[in-house]
mmCIF file of C-alpha atoms in Angstrom:
data_model
loop_
_atom_site.group_PDB
_atom_site.id
_atom_site.type_symbol
_atom_site.label_atom_id
_atom_site.label_comp_id
_atom_site.label_asym_id
_atom_site.label_seq_id
_atom_site.Cartn_x
_atom_site.Cartn_y
_atom_site.Cartn_z
ATOM 1 C CA MET A 23 0.000 0.000 0.000
ATOM 2 C CA THR A 24 1.329 3.434 -0.943
ATOM 3 C CA ARG A 25 2.244 5.646 1.984
ATOM 4 C CA PRO A 26 0.026 8.759 2.136
ATOM 5 C CA ALA A 27 1.545 12.236 2.229
ATOM 6 C CA VAL A 28 -0.581 13.424 5.163
ATOM 7 C CA SER A 29 -2.361 11.719 8.046
ATOM 8 C CA VAL A 30 -5.382 13.447 9.572
ATOM 9 C CA CYS A 31 -5.817 12.036 13.072
ATOM 10 C CA ILE A 32 -9.156 12.367 14.870
ATOM 11 C CA PRO A 33 -9.432 11.313 18.535
ATOM 12 C CA ALA A 34 -13.112 10.723 19.268
ATOM 13 C CA TYR A 35 -14.775 10.481 22.671
ATOM 14 C CA GLN A 36 -18.572 10.593 22.979
ATOM 15 C CA ALA A 37 -18.494 12.431 19.657
ATOM 16 C CA GLU A 38 -21.893 11.555 18.214
ATOM 17 C CA ARG A 39 -23.176 15.109 17.840
ATOM 18 C CA TYR A 40 -20.424 16.570 15.645
ATOM 19 C CA LEU A 41 -18.285 13.704 14.324
ATOM 20 C CA ALA A 42 -20.095 13.238 11.014
ATOM 21 C CA GLN A 43 -19.750 16.934 10.158
ATOM 22 C CA THR A 44 -16.074 16.878 11.107
ATOM 23 C CA LEU A 45 -15.404 13.814 8.963
ATOM 24 C CA ARG A 46 -17.222 15.261 5.977
ATOM 25 C CA SER A 47 -15.099 18.417 6.171
ATOM 26 C CA VAL A 48 -11.909 16.316 6.247
ATOM 27 C CA LEU A 49 -12.910 13.974 3.430
ATOM 28 C CA ALA A 50 -13.892 16.944 1.229
ATOM 29 C CA GLN A 51 -10.285 18.186 0.906
ATOM 30 C CA THR A 52 -9.049 19.290 -2.513
ATOM 31 C CA PHE A 53 -5.703 17.665 -1.654
ATOM 32 C CA GLU A 54 -6.189 13.937 -2.219
ATOM 33 C CA ASP A 55 -3.087 12.129 -0.925
ATOM 34 C CA PHE A 56 -4.079 11.644 2.701
ATOM 35 C CA GLU A 57 -5.489 9.151 5.164
ATOM 36 C CA VAL A 58 -7.876 9.684 8.060
ATOM 37 C CA VAL A 59 -7.281 7.796 11.294
ATOM 38 C CA VAL A 60 -10.137 7.928 13.815
ATOM 39 C CA LEU A 61 -9.535 6.566 17.313
ATOM 40 C CA ASP A 62 -12.756 5.683 19.140
ATOM 41 C CA ASN A 63 -11.838 6.186 22.797
ATOM 42 C CA ALA A 64 -14.170 3.457 24.110
ATOM 43 C CA CYS A 65 -17.235 5.544 23.246
ATOM 44 C CA THR A 66 -20.598 4.424 24.636
ATOM 45 C CA ASP A 67 -22.727 6.755 22.499
ATOM 46 C CA ALA A 68 -23.505 6.497 18.770
ATOM 47 C CA THR A 69 -19.920 7.232 17.691
ATOM 48 C CA PRO A 70 -19.190 3.651 16.454
ATOM 49 C CA GLU A 71 -22.437 3.578 14.465
ATOM 50 C CA ILE A 72 -21.678 6.929 12.839
ATOM 51 C CA LEU A 73 -18.219 5.720 11.829
ATOM 52 C CA ARG A 74 -19.681 2.591 10.204
ATOM 53 C CA ARG A 75 -21.733 4.790 7.883
ATOM 54 C CA PHE A 76 -18.628 6.184 6.210
ATOM 55 C CA ASP A 77 -17.407 4.017 3.343
ATOM 56 C CA ASP A 78 -14.177 5.645 2.223
ATOM 57 C CA PRO A 79 -10.878 3.830 1.526
ATOM 58 C CA ARG A 80 -8.936 6.708 3.109
ATOM 59 C CA LEU A 81 -10.599 6.119 6.480
ATOM 60 C CA ARG A 82 -9.193 3.808 9.173
ATOM 61 C CA VAL A 83 -11.101 3.329 12.428
ATOM 62 C CA LEU A 84 -9.493 2.070 15.637
ATOM 63 C CA ARG A 85 -10.959 1.597 19.100
ATOM 64 C CA ASN A 86 -9.567 1.636 22.621
ATOM 65 C CA GLU A 87 -10.744 -1.140 24.911
ATOM 66 C CA SER A 88 -10.977 1.341 27.784
ATOM 67 C CA VAL A 89 -10.994 5.128 27.993
ATOM 68 C CA LEU A 90 -7.521 6.663 27.788
ATOM 69 C CA PRO A 91 -6.671 10.070 29.300
ATOM 70 C CA LEU A 92 -6.510 12.966 26.860
ATOM 71 C CA ALA A 93 -2.765 13.112 26.154
ATOM 72 C CA GLU A 94 -2.380 9.329 25.907
ATOM 73 C CA ASN A 95 -5.347 9.114 23.549
ATOM 74 C CA TRP A 96 -4.017 11.870 21.284
ATOM 75 C CA ASN A 97 -0.569 10.295 21.266
ATOM 76 C CA ARG A 98 -1.980 6.908 20.352
ATOM 77 C CA VAL A 99 -3.930 8.184 17.349
ATOM 78 C CA VAL A 100 -0.795 9.903 16.015
ATOM 79 C CA ALA A 101 1.229 6.752 16.673
ATOM 80 C CA GLU A 102 -1.175 4.855 14.408
ATOM 81 C CA SER A 103 -0.650 7.277 11.517
ATOM 82 C CA ALA A 104 1.382 6.325 8.441
ATOM 83 C CA ALA A 105 2.294 9.652 6.796
ATOM 84 C CA PRO A 106 5.337 11.899 7.308
ATOM 85 C CA LEU A 107 3.078 14.930 7.898
ATOM 86 C CA VAL A 108 0.334 14.930 10.516
ATOM 87 C CA LYS A 109 -2.702 17.017 11.423
ATOM 88 C CA LEU A 110 -4.746 16.331 14.555
ATOM 89 C CA VAL A 111 -8.387 17.388 14.382
ATOM 90 C CA CYS A 112 -10.660 17.250 17.408
ATOM 91 C CA ALA A 113 -13.924 15.461 16.686
ATOM 92 C CA ASP A 114 -16.001 18.647 16.792
ATOM 93 C CA ASP A 115 -13.763 20.923 14.705
ATOM 94 C CA LEU A 116 -13.822 21.565 10.950
ATOM 95 C CA LEU A 117 -11.395 22.001 8.046
ATOM 96 C CA HIS A 118 -11.676 24.314 5.061
ATOM 97 C CA PRO A 119 -11.650 22.290 1.805
ATOM 98 C CA ARG A 120 -8.220 23.643 0.825
ATOM 99 C CA CYS A 121 -6.592 23.298 4.255
ATOM 100 C CA LEU A 122 -4.373 20.311 3.433
ATOM 101 C CA GLU A 123 -3.588 21.651 -0.032
ATOM 102 C CA HIS A 124 -2.175 24.908 1.306
ATOM 103 C CA GLN A 125 -0.417 23.517 4.369
ATOM 104 C CA HIS A 126 1.141 20.522 2.623
ATOM 105 C CA SER A 127 2.475 22.804 -0.116
ATOM 106 C CA VAL A 128 4.358 24.892 2.459
ATOM 107 C CA LEU A 129 5.671 22.202 4.804
ATOM 108 C CA SER A 130 6.642 19.587 2.210
ATOM 109 C CA ARG A 131 8.783 22.028 0.194
ATOM 110 C CA ASP A 132 10.824 23.465 3.068
ATOM 111 C CA PRO A 133 12.709 21.015 5.325
ATOM 112 C CA GLY A 134 13.725 23.897 7.587
ATOM 113 C CA LEU A 135 10.136 24.335 8.790
ATOM 114 C CA ALA A 136 8.830 22.398 11.781
ATOM 115 C CA LEU A 137 5.305 23.797 11.969
ATOM 116 C CA VAL A 138 2.802 25.507 9.709
ATOM 117 C CA CYS A 139 -0.396 27.029 11.102
ATOM 118 C CA SER A 140 -3.260 28.954 9.572
ATOM 119 C CA ARG A 141 -5.678 31.434 10.982
ATOM 120 C CA ARG A 142 -8.925 29.895 12.162
ATOM 121 C CA THR A 143 -12.580 30.734 12.690
ATOM 122 C CA MET A 144 -14.339 30.290 16.023
ATOM 123 C CA VAL A 145 -17.811 28.772 15.567
ATOM 124 C CA ASN A 146 -20.711 27.964 17.871
ATOM 125 C CA GLU A 147 -22.434 24.619 18.367
ATOM 126 C CA GLU A 148 -24.354 25.076 15.116
ATOM 127 C CA ALA A 149 -21.128 25.836 13.183
ATOM 128 C CA GLN A 150 -22.089 29.497 12.816
ATOM 129 C CA PRO A 151 -19.066 31.872 12.900
ATOM 130 C CA LEU A 152 -18.459 33.816 16.086
ATOM 131 C CA SER A 153 -15.126 35.347 15.053
ATOM 132 C CA ARG A 154 -13.259 34.972 11.759
ATOM 133 C CA ASN A 155 -9.560 34.997 10.898
ATOM 134 C CA ARG A 156 -8.287 34.702 14.457
ATOM 135 C CA GLY A 157 -4.690 34.229 15.482
ATOM 136 C CA LEU A 158 -1.189 34.683 14.053
ATOM 137 C CA ARG A 159 -1.013 38.438 14.567
ATOM 138 C CA GLY A 160 2.541 39.352 13.623
ATOM 139 C CA LEU A 161 3.249 35.731 12.684
ATOM 140 C CA LEU A 162 2.211 35.515 9.031
ATOM 141 C CA GLY A 163 4.856 34.140 6.697
ATOM 142 C CA ARG A 164 8.099 32.540 7.809
ATOM 143 C CA HIS A 165 9.543 33.248 11.259
ATOM 144 C CA ALA A 166 12.536 31.931 13.178
ATOM 145 C CA SER A 167 11.467 29.763 16.090
ATOM 146 C CA ARG A 168 13.063 32.073 18.677
ATOM 147 C CA ASP A 169 11.001 35.006 17.406
ATOM 148 C CA VAL A 170 7.840 32.913 17.615
ATOM 149 C CA ILE A 171 8.521 31.967 21.230
ATOM 150 C CA ARG A 172 8.980 35.633 22.104
ATOM 151 C CA ARG A 173 5.598 36.316 20.495
ATOM 152 C CA VAL A 174 4.024 33.547 22.563
ATOM 153 C CA VAL A 175 5.378 35.058 25.774
ATOM 154 C CA ARG A 176 4.246 38.550 24.757
ATOM 155 C CA HIS A 177 0.765 37.352 23.768
ATOM 156 C CA GLY A 178 -0.175 35.936 27.161
ATOM 157 C CA GLY A 179 -2.167 33.132 25.543
ATOM 158 C CA ASN A 180 -1.936 30.879 22.483
ATOM 159 C CA PRO A 181 -1.361 32.974 19.344
ATOM 160 C CA LEU A 182 -0.629 29.886 17.202
ATOM 161 C CA GLY A 183 -4.000 28.186 17.537
ATOM 162 C CA GLU A 184 -5.594 24.812 18.153
ATOM 163 C CA PRO A 185 -4.514 21.494 16.548
ATOM 164 C CA ALA A 186 -6.868 21.645 13.553
ATOM 165 C CA ALA A 187 -5.052 24.771 12.352
ATOM 166 C CA ALA A 188 -1.598 23.114 12.452
ATOM 167 C CA LEU A 189 0.427 20.659 10.354
ATOM 168 C CA PHE A 190 3.645 19.107 11.676
ATOM 169 C CA ARG A 191 6.196 16.386 10.954
ATOM 170 C CA ARG A 192 5.696 12.921 12.414
ATOM 171 C CA ASP A 193 9.406 12.283 13.052
ATOM 172 C CA GLN A 194 9.726 15.507 15.043
ATOM 173 C CA PHE A 195 6.555 14.687 16.987
ATOM 174 C CA ASP A 196 8.154 11.387 17.975
ATOM 175 C CA ALA A 197 11.446 13.099 18.810
ATOM 176 C CA VAL A 198 9.828 15.416 21.371
ATOM 177 C CA GLY A 199 7.678 12.663 22.885
ATOM 178 C CA GLY A 200 4.309 13.848 21.596
ATOM 179 C CA PHE A 201 1.711 15.581 23.735
ATOM 180 C CA ASP A 202 2.840 16.076 27.334
ATOM 181 C CA ARG A 203 0.289 14.802 29.853
ATOM 182 C CA ARG A 204 1.645 17.148 32.534
ATOM 183 C CA TRP A 205 -0.260 19.972 30.830
ATOM 184 C CA VAL A 206 -4.014 20.237 30.213
ATOM 185 C CA PHE A 207 -5.202 23.599 28.883
ATOM 186 C CA PRO A 208 -2.022 24.554 26.931
ATOM 187 C CA MET A 209 -1.153 20.978 25.892
ATOM 188 C CA ASP A 210 -1.240 21.832 22.186
ATOM 189 C CA LEU A 211 0.818 25.015 22.643
ATOM 190 C CA VAL A 212 3.436 23.057 24.604
ATOM 191 C CA LEU A 213 3.773 20.683 21.645
ATOM 192 C CA TRP A 214 4.133 23.575 19.177
ATOM 193 C CA ILE A 215 6.906 25.044 21.327
ATOM 194 C CA ARG A 216 8.784 21.754 21.515
ATOM 195 C CA LEU A 217 8.448 21.207 17.768
ATOM 196 C CA LEU A 218 9.943 24.644 17.177
ATOM 197 C CA GLU A 219 13.158 23.383 18.743
ATOM 198 C CA HIS A 220 13.544 21.444 15.451
ATOM 199 C CA GLY A 221 12.814 24.163 12.911
ATOM 200 C CA ASP A 222 11.081 27.399 11.995
ATOM 201 C CA PHE A 223 7.454 28.449 11.734
ATOM 202 C CA TYR A 224 5.192 29.500 8.867
ATOM 203 C CA GLY A 225 1.862 31.273 9.313
ATOM 204 C CA LEU A 226 -0.786 31.201 6.585
ATOM 205 C CA ARG A 227 -3.056 34.208 6.137
ATOM 206 C CA GLU A 228 -6.127 32.163 5.193
ATOM 207 C CA SER A 229 -8.567 30.859 7.800
ATOM 208 C CA LEU A 230 -8.372 27.130 7.052
ATOM 209 C CA ALA A 231 -9.890 25.549 10.169
ATOM 210 C CA ALA A 232 -12.776 26.132 12.554
ATOM 211 C CA PHE A 233 -12.679 25.641 16.321
ATOM 212 C CA ARG A 234 -16.090 24.827 17.754
ATOM 213 C CA ILE A 235 -17.069 26.192 21.146
ATOM 214 C CA THR A 236 -19.312 23.591 22.790
ATOM 215 C CA ARG A 237 -20.857 23.251 26.228
ATOM 216 C CA GLN A 238 -17.815 21.233 27.286
ATOM 217 C CA SER A 239 -15.421 23.942 26.191
ATOM 218 C CA LEU A 240 -17.593 26.526 27.925
ATOM 219 C CA SER A 241 -17.031 24.724 31.218
ATOM 220 C CA ALA A 242 -13.291 24.603 30.590
ATOM 221 C CA ALA A 243 -13.200 28.331 29.844
ATOM 222 C CA GLU A 244 -14.606 29.140 33.271
ATOM 223 C CA ASP A 245 -11.967 27.075 35.063
ATOM 224 C CA GLY A 246 -9.202 29.333 36.328
ATOM 225 C CA SER A 247 -6.679 26.497 36.268
ATOM 226 C CA GLY A 248 -6.179 27.033 32.538
ATOM 227 C CA TYR A 249 -5.134 30.626 33.121
ATOM 228 C CA LEU A 250 -2.670 29.544 35.811
ATOM 229 C CA GLU A 251 -1.193 26.895 33.518
ATOM 230 C CA GLN A 252 -0.699 29.487 30.801
ATOM 231 C CA ARG A 253 1.139 31.801 33.172
ATOM 232 C CA THR A 254 3.345 28.930 34.380
ATOM 233 C CA LEU A 255 4.227 28.056 30.790
ATOM 234 C CA SER A 256 5.077 31.670 29.952
ATOM 235 C CA ASP A 257 7.310 31.892 33.015
ATOM 236 C CA GLU A 258 9.156 28.724 31.984
ATOM 237 C CA LEU A 259 9.717 30.057 28.467
ATOM 238 C CA ALA A 260 10.881 33.406 29.776
ATOM 239 C CA THR A 261 13.585 31.790 31.903
ATOM 240 C CA ALA A 262 14.695 29.117 29.411
ATOM 241 C CA PRO A 263 18.195 30.028 28.144
ATOM 242 C CA ASN A 264 17.701 28.515 24.673
ATOM 243 C CA TRP A 265 14.922 30.985 23.743
ATOM 244 C CA ASP A 266 16.639 34.173 24.915
ATOM 245 C CA VAL A 267 13.346 35.840 25.878
ATOM 246 C CA ARG A 268 13.827 39.469 26.836
ATOM 247 C CA ARG A 269 12.605 40.961 30.110
ATOM 248 C CA ARG A 270 10.416 43.332 28.107
ATOM 249 C CA ASP A 271 8.690 40.379 26.411
ATOM 250 C CA ARG A 272 7.900 38.869 29.778
ATOM 251 C CA LEU A 273 6.498 42.122 31.186
ATOM 252 C CA VAL A 274 4.315 42.651 28.110
ATOM 253 C CA GLY A 275 2.985 39.097 28.417
ATOM 254 C CA VAL A 276 2.091 39.577 32.080
ATOM 255 C CA ALA A 277 0.202 42.751 31.166
ATOM 256 C CA LYS A 278 -1.615 41.179 28.216
ATOM 257 C CA ALA A 279 -2.553 37.832 29.775
ATOM 258 C CA PRO A 280 -5.754 39.043 31.516
ATOM 259 C CA GLY A 281 -6.955 40.677 28.298
ATOM 260 C CA ALA A 282 -6.285 37.538 26.256
ATOM 261 C CA ARG A 283 -8.285 35.531 28.750
ATOM 262 C CA LEU A 284 -11.179 38.015 28.755
ATOM 263 C CA ARG A 285 -11.364 38.101 24.954
ATOM 264 C CA ARG A 286 -11.580 34.327 24.805
ATOM 265 C CA GLN A 287 -14.171 34.208 27.580
ATOM 266 C CA ALA A 288 -16.262 36.805 25.743
ATOM 267 C CA LEU A 289 -16.481 34.477 22.736
ATOM 268 C CA PHE A 290 -17.501 31.619 24.987
ATOM 269 C CA VAL A 291 -20.203 33.733 26.634
ATOM 270 C CA LEU A 292 -21.545 34.640 23.174
ATOM 271 C CA ALA A 293 -21.571 30.952 22.238
ATOM 272 C CA ARG A 294 -23.471 30.153 25.431
ATOM 273 C CA ALA A 295 -26.114 32.754 24.655
ATOM 274 C CA GLN A 296 -26.530 31.462 21.096
ATOM 275 C CA ALA A 297 -26.753 27.862 22.295
ATOM 276 C CA GLY A 298 -29.457 28.894 24.754
ATOM 277 C CA ARG A 299 -31.499 30.643 22.062
ATOM 278 C CA ALA A 300 -31.124 27.674 19.712
ATOM 279 C CA GLY A 301 -32.319 25.344 22.452
ATOM 280 C CA GLU A 302 -35.331 27.506 23.140
ATOM 281 C CA GLU A 303 -36.238 27.527 19.438
ATOM 282 C CA ARG A 304 -35.962 23.720 19.220
ATOM 283 C CA ASN A 305 -38.110 23.257 22.319
ATOM 284 C CA GLY A 306 -40.558 26.026 21.550
#
């Protein structure tokens, strides 16, 4: 069997509501040389039935015998992939039809790049846009990894985006040990930082992925532990000698962190209000 150029990895847990829409967005890519690996994390809802409805030779479905924690589950689905380039897509997020086309074109042609990300759109439970073209301010085009880390510290949050907006190399993922289970809220950002130890960054102007704000993510947004984790990560980066972060970068990040958190929470509050109205309309 010919090795695909890209693996799209989808970890699925109790994903019945959105999984079909996510899969359709992945399978509709204009770029054709890819596989889709879905890992059913011992789901007890309709996830297995939904997966059986998809008859596509690019799709491989695996299942855990018992529920794995988040990082272990994400690492396992990547470990099952066959391609040199990998994208992880959460089971409620979406891809633009040309996402793989654009990102593969950049990463496959430049061995000095470790990570390519695009802007993304934040959507509500009904996939309606809440905010378009988010992320990558000051990070469009090619940037040295050290400059990107300084931007991360100055941002006070995650300026690079969620997994669906990123494409990375499988060998470098293995080299850094994959997703680090010691982190929860910034687990994806921690991986991006570790990958950037192996090469530079490229930011695409187009919004090529959509991050869905669901009731589960609403709960996470209200948990202050995520904010504390983000500050801990920024402090570690600021004191790491290999990144040469300036004192000014650190001070700017401390000042901006509350604002970054409030902006994200505002989107989640808007999503909550829209979800409530949609529920009232369905029940009314």
